[in-house]
């Protein structure tokens, strides 16, 4: 899916001329866990199709996550309604809630906290109204566990495999993460996360193609495009994939909501901003091999660099 | 998984689950339980009775302690079952014998495949995707993740 919004609103992820793994979280300026963009309708239809065609791949939960799931329903609706009052509304009469989504022309009535008043689990229900993937991390015994999640647009990982997993185990595949003590530091940071003070961070990667659903399960469908990248087609084919990740403490269950909003931008669009072009070229040229390898860029990094060089030369001769 | 079964005092009941080959590690604890005249029950395990075991374990009351000695190929399933039912790690001791298997979770179809401990690659027996064994481990499945094999 292509970036259709204003380029100035693209969550461009880079600072400086090098990139390393670090805790790059910052306190949020606007404390909302969701955002509605111009591709809302298209993405919602796509997400719902994935949820109904591949429920096991896109949705997982453990039995004791239900209370936390309701807390997510509450915070997401609250943020939708306060940020976009023209598009979403909620009527509450005791525990009887009527949620209206005007963009999709839908009205949903349910009893808050009453599982049987919805046709599906609470997290599944609310995830059908937001572009974000929603992950529920439960805190117990000084640890965080992935106890429920709705994930339609993963960057090459499997929710079904990761269900029930501890924070550090989830991050086990990332090279250097443990060795540098980053996993422990980030875990400590998350355990200290306070209600009312949410944080956000940007994660980035490159991909061949413009699919949002790059799940590990479907790797054989989208992974082979990597081999087709050339310096001629890179501008169109290769996309920078940026995840806006937000972290909210849920006070009642003392758990964490981790929301992921994925944005894709073709390199040719990125290259229209000359500062971005120059900076991204420097970062990619310098990027350590283990990060290049982990992000899956190895096969086509050379082609992308060549493409970026060409663009830079054109700018300089103008 | 520890090497020797350790007698844990003060439980309301002791369950021993094993097949006819796997009584070596449990016998000393069993002697202890008998000597002290504590409540116990043997569950004679066989692969066909796997589902009955689930029913049997579900019926046990709080304070029951579970000792299991089985071939490695069966042990993980029983471990997962007991965990699902609600036996915590302080209420169980597991001992494996025989050939040691590991489970590989297929990244495409989620099937658990058996592999030998040193094995680095395999073909998923359900969806036939070629898998590369990783060291990414799930305690819930007791399995390592199999990624799509490259090259
Ligand atoms: C608490 C919620 C979080 C969850 C559920 C989560 C989950 C994940 C998952 C599933 C992956 C992919 C691992 C794989 O290859 O299988 C990942 C990658 C990563 N995570 Fe997290 N994460 C969380 C929070 C964080 C935070 C707070 C940070 C840093 C401050 C962080 C930093 C990273 C980094 C650097 C990567 C590698 C990304 C790349 O190179 O593309 N994560 N995370
Ligand atoms: Zn398979």
Short mmCIF file of C-alpha atoms and ligand atoms in Angstrom, two decimals:
data_model
loop_
_atom_site.label_atom_id
_atom_site.label_comp_id
_atom_site.label_asym_id
_atom_site.label_seq_id
_atom_site.Cartn_x
_atom_site.Cartn_y
_atom_site.Cartn_z
CA UNK A 1 0.00 0.00 0.00
CA UNK A 2 1.37 3.35 -1.04
CA UNK A 3 1.77 6.45 1.04
CA UNK A 4 -1.08 8.71 -0.05
CA UNK A 5 -0.76 11.43 2.57
CA UNK A 6 1.31 14.56 2.74
CA UNK A 7 5.03 13.71 2.78
CA UNK A 8 5.50 16.13 5.65
CA UNK A 9 3.45 13.78 7.81
CA UNK A 10 5.45 10.67 7.02
CA UNK A 11 7.11 9.40 10.23
CA UNK A 12 10.62 9.75 8.86
CA UNK A 13 12.77 7.81 11.33
CA UNK A 14 16.35 9.04 11.01
CA UNK A 15 18.57 11.36 12.98
CA UNK A 16 22.31 11.84 12.37
CA UNK A 17 24.29 9.87 9.82
CA UNK A 18 24.46 6.44 11.49
CA UNK A 19 21.94 3.97 12.87
CA UNK A 20 22.40 1.55 15.76
CA UNK A 21 19.99 -0.35 17.96
CA UNK A 22 19.20 1.64 21.09
CA UNK A 23 16.30 2.55 23.30
CA UNK A 24 15.02 5.32 21.05
CA UNK A 25 11.72 5.76 22.90
CA UNK A 26 10.54 9.29 23.61
CA UNK A 27 7.61 10.61 25.67
CA UNK A 28 4.59 11.25 23.48
CA UNK A 29 3.51 14.79 22.78
CA UNK A 30 -0.06 13.83 22.00
CA UNK A 31 -0.98 10.89 24.19
CA UNK A 32 -3.09 8.88 21.75
CA UNK A 33 -2.52 5.18 21.05
CA UNK A 34 -4.10 5.31 17.59
CA UNK A 35 -4.11 7.47 14.50
CA UNK A 36 -6.57 7.58 11.61
CA UNK A 37 -4.91 8.31 8.27
CA UNK A 38 -6.20 8.86 4.75
CA UNK A 39 -5.92 5.14 4.02
CA UNK A 40 -8.14 4.20 6.96
CA UNK A 41 -11.00 2.70 5.01
CA UNK A 42 -8.83 0.71 2.64
CA UNK A 43 -6.67 -0.67 5.43
CA UNK A 44 -9.66 -1.56 7.61
CA UNK A 45 -11.22 -3.63 4.85
CA UNK A 46 -7.93 -5.34 4.23
CA UNK A 47 -7.37 -6.00 7.93
CA UNK A 48 -10.82 -7.46 8.40
CA UNK A 49 -10.30 -9.79 5.47
CA UNK A 50 -7.04 -11.02 6.95
CA UNK A 51 -8.65 -11.48 10.37
CA UNK A 52 -11.45 -13.57 8.95
CA UNK A 53 -9.34 -15.56 6.46
CA UNK A 54 -6.39 -16.19 8.78
CA UNK A 55 -7.59 -15.86 12.38
CA UNK A 56 -4.81 -17.98 13.84
CA UNK A 57 -2.11 -16.00 12.14
CA UNK A 58 -3.61 -12.60 12.98
CA UNK A 59 -5.09 -13.15 16.42
CA UNK A 60 -3.90 -14.96 19.54
CA UNK A 61 -4.87 -14.74 23.19
CA UNK A 62 -4.45 -16.57 26.46
CA UNK A 63 -7.51 -17.05 28.70
CA UNK A 64 -6.45 -14.69 31.51
CA UNK A 65 -6.03 -11.75 29.13
CA UNK A 66 -9.73 -10.86 28.92
CA UNK A 67 -9.77 -8.22 31.67
CA UNK A 68 -6.82 -6.50 30.04
CA UNK A 69 -8.52 -6.75 26.67
CA UNK A 70 -11.47 -4.77 28.02
CA UNK A 71 -9.07 -2.15 29.28
CA UNK A 72 -7.72 -1.88 25.72
CA UNK A 73 -11.26 -1.49 24.34
CA UNK A 74 -11.79 1.36 26.78
CA UNK A 75 -8.58 3.24 26.01
CA UNK A 76 -8.88 2.81 22.22
CA UNK A 77 -12.48 4.01 22.14
CA UNK A 78 -11.61 6.90 24.41
CA UNK A 79 -8.76 7.95 22.12
CA UNK A 80 -10.82 7.55 18.93
CA UNK A 81 -13.65 9.62 20.32
CA UNK A 82 -11.52 12.40 21.79
CA UNK A 83 -9.29 12.71 18.74
CA UNK A 84 -11.89 12.26 16.01
CA UNK A 85 -15.27 13.25 17.49
CA UNK A 86 -16.70 13.76 14.01
CA UNK A 87 -15.94 10.14 13.07
CA UNK A 88 -16.43 8.17 16.27
CA UNK A 89 -18.78 8.42 19.21
CA UNK A 90 -19.71 6.49 22.31
CA UNK A 91 -22.89 6.45 24.35
CA UNK A 92 -22.53 4.99 27.81
CA UNK A 93 -25.33 4.09 30.11
CA UNK A 94 -23.89 2.26 33.08
CA UNK A 95 -22.16 -0.67 31.41
CA UNK A 96 -24.21 -0.52 28.26
CA UNK A 97 -22.03 1.00 25.53
CA UNK A 98 -22.99 1.99 22.02
CA UNK A 99 -19.97 2.63 19.83
CA UNK A 100 -20.46 4.37 16.50
CA UNK A 101 -17.93 4.33 13.69
CA UNK A 102 -19.17 6.87 11.18
CA UNK A 103 -16.40 6.25 8.64
CA UNK A 104 -17.55 2.64 8.25
CA UNK A 105 -21.16 3.43 9.07
CA UNK A 106 -21.37 0.94 11.93
CA UNK A 107 -23.01 0.91 15.33
CA UNK A 108 -21.97 -1.67 17.93
CA UNK A 109 -23.78 -2.22 21.18
CA UNK A 110 -22.32 -4.27 24.02
CA UNK A 111 -22.13 -4.58 27.78
CA UNK A 112 -18.70 -3.43 28.92
CA UNK A 113 -16.93 -6.27 30.73
CA UNK A 114 -19.42 -8.88 29.58
CA UNK A 115 -17.68 -11.20 27.14
CA UNK A 116 -20.87 -12.73 25.79
CA UNK A 117 -22.20 -9.35 24.68
CA UNK A 118 -19.69 -9.38 21.80
CA UNK A 119 -19.45 -11.97 19.01
CA UNK A 120 -15.68 -12.21 19.56
CA UNK A 121 -13.05 -11.38 22.17
CA UNK A 122 -12.83 -7.69 23.15
CA UNK A 123 -9.38 -7.14 21.62
CA UNK A 124 -10.48 -8.76 18.36
CA UNK A 125 -13.54 -6.51 18.30
CA UNK A 126 -11.74 -3.21 18.80
CA UNK A 127 -8.89 -4.08 16.48
CA UNK A 128 -11.41 -4.11 13.63
CA UNK A 129 -11.75 -0.35 14.02
CA UNK A 130 -8.13 0.79 14.05
CA UNK A 131 -5.26 0.62 11.57
CA UNK A 132 -2.83 -0.29 14.35
CA UNK A 133 -1.84 -3.78 15.33
CA UNK A 134 -2.49 -4.13 19.06
CA UNK A 135 -0.34 -6.18 21.42
CA UNK A 136 -1.17 -6.83 25.07
CA UNK A 137 1.77 -7.36 27.41
CA UNK A 138 0.92 -8.61 30.88
CA UNK A 139 3.28 -7.85 33.75
CA UNK A 140 3.91 -10.52 36.35
CA UNK A 141 6.90 -11.75 38.36
CA UNK A 142 9.02 -8.80 37.20
CA UNK A 143 8.50 -9.73 33.59
CA UNK A 144 6.35 -8.89 30.61
CA UNK A 145 4.48 -11.59 28.68
CA UNK A 146 2.81 -11.36 25.32
CA UNK A 147 -0.58 -12.63 26.47
CA UNK A 148 -2.77 -11.43 23.60
CA UNK A 149 -2.38 -9.72 20.28
CA UNK A 150 -3.93 -8.79 17.00
CA UNK A 151 -1.29 -8.63 14.30
CA UNK A 152 -2.12 -8.26 10.62
CA UNK A 153 0.88 -6.27 9.43
CA UNK A 154 3.97 -7.83 11.02
CA UNK A 155 7.49 -7.12 9.84
CA UNK A 156 8.42 -10.76 9.31
CA UNK A 157 7.51 -12.33 12.65
CA UNK A 158 4.88 -14.78 13.85
CA UNK A 159 2.36 -13.88 16.53
CA UNK A 160 1.27 -17.52 16.78
CA UNK A 161 4.81 -18.50 17.73
CA UNK A 162 5.36 -15.56 20.07
CA UNK A 163 2.16 -15.93 22.09
CA UNK A 164 2.88 -16.32 25.81
CA UNK A 165 6.50 -15.31 25.37
CA UNK A 166 8.55 -13.12 27.71
CA UNK A 167 9.88 -9.75 26.51
CA UNK A 168 13.49 -10.89 26.30
CA UNK A 169 12.67 -14.13 24.50
CA UNK A 170 10.63 -12.19 21.95
CA UNK A 171 13.71 -10.13 21.15
CA UNK A 172 16.07 -13.12 21.11
CA UNK A 173 16.46 -13.14 17.28
CA UNK A 174 17.86 -9.60 17.15
CA UNK A 175 21.66 -9.69 16.78
CA UNK A 176 23.60 -8.03 19.58
CA UNK A 177 20.52 -7.20 21.61
CA UNK A 178 21.38 -9.45 24.51
CA UNK A 179 25.14 -9.09 24.26
CA UNK A 180 24.86 -5.33 24.60
CA UNK A 181 22.43 -5.66 27.52
CA UNK A 182 19.81 -3.77 25.55
CA UNK A 183 17.06 -6.31 26.25
CA UNK A 184 17.53 -5.94 30.01
CA UNK A 185 17.66 -2.13 29.86
CA UNK A 186 14.55 -1.89 27.71
CA UNK A 187 12.70 -4.35 29.93
CA UNK A 188 13.56 -2.24 32.98
CA UNK A 189 12.39 0.84 31.17
CA UNK A 190 9.07 -0.81 30.31
CA UNK A 191 8.50 -2.05 33.85
CA UNK A 192 8.79 1.54 35.05
CA UNK A 193 6.32 2.81 32.45
CA UNK A 194 3.63 4.82 34.22
CA UNK A 195 -0.02 5.29 33.43
CA UNK A 196 -0.64 8.71 31.92
CA UNK A 197 2.91 9.01 30.57
CA UNK A 198 2.97 7.07 27.30
CA UNK A 199 6.10 6.67 25.15
CA UNK A 200 6.63 6.11 21.48
CA UNK A 201 9.39 5.00 19.15
CA UNK A 202 9.97 4.47 15.46
CA UNK A 203 11.27 1.27 13.99
CA UNK A 204 12.30 1.04 10.35
CA UNK A 205 13.19 -1.49 7.75
CA UNK A 206 13.39 -1.81 3.98
CA UNK A 207 11.28 -4.15 1.94
CA UNK A 208 10.87 -5.19 -1.67
CA UNK A 209 7.23 -4.63 -2.56
CA UNK A 210 4.47 -2.73 -0.82
CA UNK A 211 2.62 -5.40 1.15
CA UNK A 212 1.50 -4.52 4.65
CA UNK A 213 1.10 -8.15 5.64
CA UNK A 214 4.67 -9.36 5.59
CA UNK A 215 4.07 -12.12 8.10
CA UNK A 216 6.64 -14.84 8.59
CA UNK A 217 3.89 -17.29 7.61
CA UNK A 218 3.69 -15.84 4.10
CA UNK A 219 7.41 -15.20 3.62
CA UNK A 220 7.55 -17.45 0.58
CA UNK A 221 4.99 -15.20 -1.15
CA UNK A 222 6.68 -11.86 -0.60
CA UNK A 223 10.33 -12.68 0.25
CA UNK A 224 11.31 -13.62 -3.28
CA UNK A 225 10.73 -10.07 -4.55
CA UNK A 226 13.99 -9.24 -2.81
CA UNK A 227 15.83 -11.01 -5.62
CA UNK A 228 14.16 -8.87 -8.27
CA UNK A 229 15.46 -5.53 -7.05
CA UNK A 230 17.75 -3.68 -9.48
CA UNK A 231 19.11 -0.15 -9.38
CA UNK A 232 16.61 0.65 -12.14
CA UNK A 233 13.47 -0.52 -10.33
CA UNK A 234 14.50 0.16 -6.71
CA UNK A 235 12.78 3.54 -6.56
CA UNK A 236 9.42 2.00 -7.30
CA UNK A 237 9.81 -1.48 -5.87
CA UNK A 238 11.69 -0.88 -2.63
CA UNK A 239 9.85 0.73 0.27
CA UNK A 240 10.93 2.04 3.58
CA UNK A 241 8.73 0.49 6.22
CA UNK A 242 8.27 2.56 9.36
CA UNK A 243 6.42 1.38 12.44
CA UNK A 244 5.14 3.99 14.87
CA UNK A 245 5.11 2.04 18.12
CA UNK A 246 3.33 3.33 21.20
CA UNK A 247 3.50 2.14 24.78
CA UNK A 248 0.72 2.73 27.26
CA UNK A 249 0.48 1.48 30.84
CA UNK A 250 -3.00 0.12 31.54
CA UNK A 251 -3.54 1.06 35.18
CA UNK A 252 -6.15 -1.48 36.30
CA UNK A 253 -4.37 -4.62 35.13
CA UNK A 254 -0.93 -2.99 35.40
CA UNK A 255 -0.21 -4.31 31.93
CA UNK A 256 1.02 -2.60 28.75
CA UNK A 257 -0.65 -1.83 25.46
CA UNK A 258 1.83 -1.82 22.57
CA UNK A 259 0.33 -0.41 19.39
CA UNK A 260 2.05 -0.59 16.01
CA UNK A 261 1.07 1.60 13.07
CA UNK A 262 2.88 0.61 9.90
CA UNK A 263 3.62 3.09 7.11
CA UNK A 264 5.20 2.39 3.73
CA UNK A 265 6.95 4.88 1.48
CA UNK A 266 8.49 4.09 -1.91
CA UNK A 267 12.13 5.11 -2.20
CA UNK A 268 11.26 7.34 -5.15
CA UNK A 269 8.92 9.26 -2.85
CA UNK A 270 11.55 9.43 -0.11
CA UNK A 271 14.06 10.70 -2.68
CA UNK A 272 11.93 13.75 -3.45
CA UNK A 273 13.16 15.19 -0.16
CA UNK A 274 16.83 15.89 -0.79
CA UNK A 275 17.84 15.95 2.87
CA UNK A 276 16.19 12.59 3.41
CA UNK A 277 17.85 11.19 0.32
CA UNK A 278 21.31 12.29 1.43
CA UNK A 279 20.83 11.15 5.01
CA UNK A 280 19.34 7.78 4.15
CA UNK A 281 22.16 7.15 1.68
CA UNK A 282 24.73 7.80 4.41
CA UNK A 283 22.95 5.61 6.91
CA UNK A 284 22.51 2.67 4.57
CA UNK A 285 26.12 2.89 3.36
CA UNK A 286 27.38 2.73 6.91
CA UNK A 287 24.86 0.23 8.36
CA UNK A 288 26.66 -2.69 10.10
CA UNK A 289 26.33 -6.07 8.38
CA UNK A 290 24.51 -7.76 11.24
CA UNK A 291 21.72 -5.18 11.07
CA UNK A 292 21.58 -5.34 7.27
CA UNK A 293 21.31 -9.12 7.51
CA UNK A 294 18.65 -9.10 10.25
CA UNK A 295 16.50 -6.59 8.40
CA UNK A 296 16.68 -8.78 5.30
CA UNK A 297 18.36 -6.18 3.08
CA UNK A 298 21.54 -8.10 2.19
CA UNK A 299 20.42 -9.37 -1.22
CA UNK A 300 19.51 -5.96 -2.58
CA UNK A 301 21.47 -3.40 -0.57
CA UNK A 302 23.94 -2.79 -3.40
CA UNK A 303 21.14 -2.12 -5.90
CA UNK A 304 19.48 0.33 -3.50
CA UNK A 305 22.75 2.19 -2.83
CA UNK A 306 23.34 2.48 -6.56
CA UNK A 307 19.83 3.83 -7.06
CA UNK A 308 20.32 6.39 -4.27
CA UNK A 309 23.68 7.47 -5.72
CA UNK A 310 22.06 8.07 -9.09
CA UNK A 311 19.37 10.19 -7.50
CA UNK A 312 21.98 12.20 -5.58
CA UNK A 313 23.98 12.81 -8.75
CA UNK A 314 20.90 14.04 -10.54
CA UNK A 315 20.21 16.48 -7.75
CA UNK A 316 23.78 17.78 -7.86
CA UNK A 317 23.79 18.33 -11.62
CA UNK A 318 20.51 20.22 -11.51
CA UNK B 1 14.32 -30.82 34.32
CA UNK B 2 16.47 -32.11 37.17
CA UNK B 3 18.33 -35.41 37.14
CA UNK B 4 16.93 -37.04 40.27
CA UNK B 5 13.41 -37.08 41.56
CA UNK B 6 13.21 -35.16 44.82
CA UNK B 7 10.65 -35.95 47.47
CA UNK B 8 8.54 -32.87 48.22
CA UNK B 9 6.91 -33.06 51.64
CA UNK B 10 3.53 -31.89 52.76
CA UNK B 11 1.36 -32.49 49.70
CA UNK B 12 -2.18 -33.78 49.95
CA UNK B 13 -1.58 -36.35 47.23
CA UNK B 14 1.19 -37.64 44.97
CA UNK B 15 0.67 -38.75 41.39
CA UNK B 16 3.23 -40.87 39.59
CA UNK B 17 2.87 -41.01 35.86
CA UNK B 18 5.10 -43.32 33.86
CA UNK B 19 5.18 -46.24 31.47
CA UNK B 20 6.63 -49.65 32.25
CA UNK B 21 10.17 -48.61 31.23
CA UNK B 22 10.42 -45.43 33.11
CA UNK B 23 10.34 -46.27 36.79
CA UNK B 24 14.00 -45.80 37.57
CA UNK B 25 14.05 -42.22 38.72
CA UNK B 26 10.73 -42.25 40.55
CA UNK B 27 11.13 -45.35 42.71
CA UNK B 28 12.97 -43.73 45.62
CA UNK B 29 10.37 -41.00 45.97
CA UNK B 30 7.66 -43.63 45.72
CA UNK B 31 9.24 -45.58 48.59
CA UNK B 32 9.21 -42.41 50.66
CA UNK B 33 5.56 -41.73 49.98
CA UNK B 34 4.64 -45.32 50.89
CA UNK B 35 6.71 -45.28 54.08
CA UNK B 36 5.01 -42.12 55.29
CA UNK B 37 1.58 -43.51 54.36
CA UNK B 38 0.73 -40.58 52.14
CA UNK B 39 -2.02 -40.53 49.53
CA UNK B 40 -0.80 -41.47 46.07
CA UNK B 41 -1.93 -42.80 42.74
CA UNK B 42 -0.06 -44.38 39.81
CA UNK B 43 -1.02 -43.50 36.31
CA UNK B 44 0.27 -46.11 33.90
CA UNK B 45 0.88 -44.16 30.77
CA UNK B 46 0.61 -45.27 27.19
CA UNK B 47 0.27 -43.13 24.07
CA UNK B 48 -3.32 -44.27 23.55
CA UNK B 49 -4.24 -43.10 27.03
CA UNK B 50 -2.93 -39.59 26.52
CA UNK B 51 -6.40 -38.08 26.45
CA UNK B 52 -7.58 -39.96 29.51
CA UNK B 53 -4.57 -38.53 31.32
CA UNK B 54 -5.83 -35.05 30.65
CA UNK B 55 -9.17 -35.91 32.19
CA UNK B 56 -7.48 -37.64 35.10
CA UNK B 57 -5.23 -34.66 35.85
CA UNK B 58 -8.06 -32.16 35.50
CA UNK B 59 -9.95 -33.92 38.28
CA UNK B 60 -7.13 -33.59 40.83
CA UNK B 61 -7.54 -31.21 43.71
CA UNK B 62 -5.22 -28.36 44.73
CA UNK B 63 -2.15 -29.53 46.59
CA UNK B 64 -1.53 -32.51 44.33
CA UNK B 65 2.06 -33.12 43.31
CA UNK B 66 2.88 -34.66 39.96
CA UNK B 67 5.90 -36.81 39.06
CA UNK B 68 6.27 -37.79 35.43
CA UNK B 69 8.85 -40.08 33.86
CA UNK B 70 8.37 -40.76 30.18
CA UNK B 71 10.28 -41.00 26.90
CA UNK B 72 11.35 -37.56 25.70
CA UNK B 73 9.04 -37.98 22.74
CA UNK B 74 6.01 -38.00 25.07
CA UNK B 75 7.26 -35.81 27.86
CA UNK B 76 6.69 -32.44 26.22
CA UNK B 77 3.07 -33.16 25.42
CA UNK B 78 2.38 -34.19 28.99
CA UNK B 79 4.25 -31.16 30.29
CA UNK B 80 2.15 -28.86 28.14
CA UNK B 81 -1.01 -30.63 29.19
CA UNK B 82 -0.25 -30.32 32.90
CA UNK B 83 0.61 -26.65 32.50
CA UNK B 84 -2.62 -26.00 30.64
CA UNK B 85 -4.59 -27.71 33.40
CA UNK B 86 -2.93 -25.49 35.98
CA UNK B 87 -0.05 -27.47 37.50
CA UNK B 88 2.69 -24.98 38.21
CA UNK B 89 6.41 -25.71 38.01
CA UNK B 90 6.48 -26.03 41.84
CA UNK B 91 3.95 -28.83 41.68
CA UNK B 92 5.62 -30.99 39.09
CA UNK B 93 8.83 -32.85 38.35
CA UNK B 94 9.55 -34.23 34.89
CA UNK B 95 12.10 -36.81 33.79
CA UNK B 96 12.77 -37.88 30.26
CA UNK B 97 14.58 -40.95 28.98
CA UNK B 98 15.43 -42.51 25.67
CA UNK B 99 16.15 -40.65 22.49
CA UNK B 100 15.98 -36.94 22.92
CA UNK B 101 13.80 -35.05 20.49
CA UNK B 102 13.22 -31.40 20.03
CA UNK B 103 10.12 -29.85 18.50
CA UNK B 104 10.28 -27.45 15.57
CA UNK B 105 7.41 -25.02 15.02
CA UNK B 106 6.74 -24.55 11.31
CA UNK B 107 6.67 -20.83 10.56
CA UNK B 108 4.16 -21.34 7.75
CA UNK B 109 1.54 -23.80 9.02
CA UNK B 110 2.31 -23.81 12.79
CA UNK B 111 2.69 -27.59 12.89
CA UNK B 112 5.10 -29.02 15.45
CA UNK B 113 7.71 -31.23 13.83
CA UNK B 114 10.07 -33.60 15.58
CA UNK B 115 13.77 -33.28 15.03
CA UNK B 116 16.95 -34.60 16.54
CA UNK B 117 18.81 -32.28 18.86
CA UNK B 118 21.65 -31.48 16.47
CA UNK B 119 19.50 -31.23 13.36
CA UNK B 120 19.80 -27.93 11.47
CA UNK B 121 17.18 -28.37 8.78
CA UNK B 122 14.05 -30.36 7.94
CA UNK B 123 10.95 -30.42 5.78
CA UNK B 124 7.66 -29.70 7.53
CA UNK B 125 5.67 -32.92 7.50
CA UNK B 126 2.41 -31.02 7.11
CA UNK B 127 2.99 -28.23 4.55
CA UNK B 128 6.34 -29.46 3.18
CA UNK B 129 8.12 -26.15 3.54
CA UNK B 130 11.89 -26.51 3.94
CA UNK B 131 12.79 -25.23 7.38
CA UNK B 132 15.95 -23.99 9.01
CA UNK B 133 16.09 -24.72 12.74
CA UNK B 134 16.73 -21.61 14.83
CA UNK B 135 17.49 -21.10 18.51
CA UNK B 136 14.38 -18.95 18.96
CA UNK B 137 12.48 -20.90 21.63
CA UNK B 138 8.91 -20.85 22.88
CA UNK B 139 8.30 -22.15 26.39
CA UNK B 140 4.62 -22.41 25.64
CA UNK B 141 5.11 -24.84 22.75
CA UNK B 142 8.41 -26.27 24.04
CA UNK B 143 9.58 -25.75 20.50
CA UNK B 144 12.15 -23.94 18.40
CA UNK B 145 11.09 -21.80 15.49
CA UNK B 146 11.71 -23.18 12.02
CA UNK B 147 12.35 -20.36 9.53
CA UNK B 148 12.04 -20.72 5.75
CA UNK B 149 15.30 -22.27 4.57
CA UNK B 150 17.29 -19.95 2.35
CA UNK B 151 19.34 -21.12 -0.60
C1 LIG C 1 6.61 -4.16 24.78
C2 LIG C 1 6.29 -4.40 23.60
C3 LIG C 1 7.19 -4.92 22.51
C4 LIG C 1 6.93 -6.00 21.75
C5 LIG C 1 5.72 -6.92 21.86
C6 LIG C 1 8.01 -6.12 20.79
C7 LIG C 1 8.09 -7.11 19.84
C8 LIG C 1 9.09 -7.24 18.90
C9 LIG C 1 9.15 -8.27 17.90
C10 LIG C 1 8.16 -9.41 17.75
C11 LIG C 1 10.25 -8.07 17.15
C12 LIG C 1 10.73 -8.95 15.99
C13 LIG C 1 11.60 -10.06 16.53
C14 LIG C 1 11.82 -11.19 15.54
O1 LIG C 1 12.65 -11.04 14.63
O2 LIG C 1 11.17 -12.23 15.70
C15 LIG C 1 10.90 -6.87 17.66
C16 LIG C 1 12.04 -6.31 17.13
C17 LIG C 1 12.67 -5.23 17.70
N1 LIG C 1 12.30 -4.56 18.85
FE1 LIG C 1 10.64 -4.88 19.97
N2 LIG C 1 8.91 -5.12 20.99
C18 LIG C 1 8.44 -4.34 22.03
C19 LIG C 1 9.06 -3.22 22.53
C20 LIG C 1 10.25 -2.73 22.11
C21 LIG C 1 10.90 -1.56 22.65
C22 LIG C 1 10.34 -0.69 23.75
C23 LIG C 1 12.08 -1.42 21.97
C24 LIG C 1 13.16 -0.38 22.11
C25 LIG C 1 13.17 0.62 22.83
C26 LIG C 1 12.16 -2.49 21.00
C27 LIG C 1 13.19 -2.66 20.11
C28 LIG C 1 13.20 -3.55 19.06
C29 LIG C 1 14.20 -3.57 18.01
C30 LIG C 1 15.39 -2.61 17.86
C31 LIG C 1 13.87 -4.61 17.14
C32 LIG C 1 14.60 -4.99 15.84
C33 LIG C 1 13.88 -4.30 14.72
C34 LIG C 1 14.57 -4.24 13.39
O3 LIG C 1 15.79 -4.25 13.29
O4 LIG C 1 13.85 -4.11 12.38
N3 LIG C 1 11.05 -3.27 21.12
N4 LIG C 1 10.17 -6.39 18.73
ZN1 LIG C 2 4.42 -26.43 7.86
#
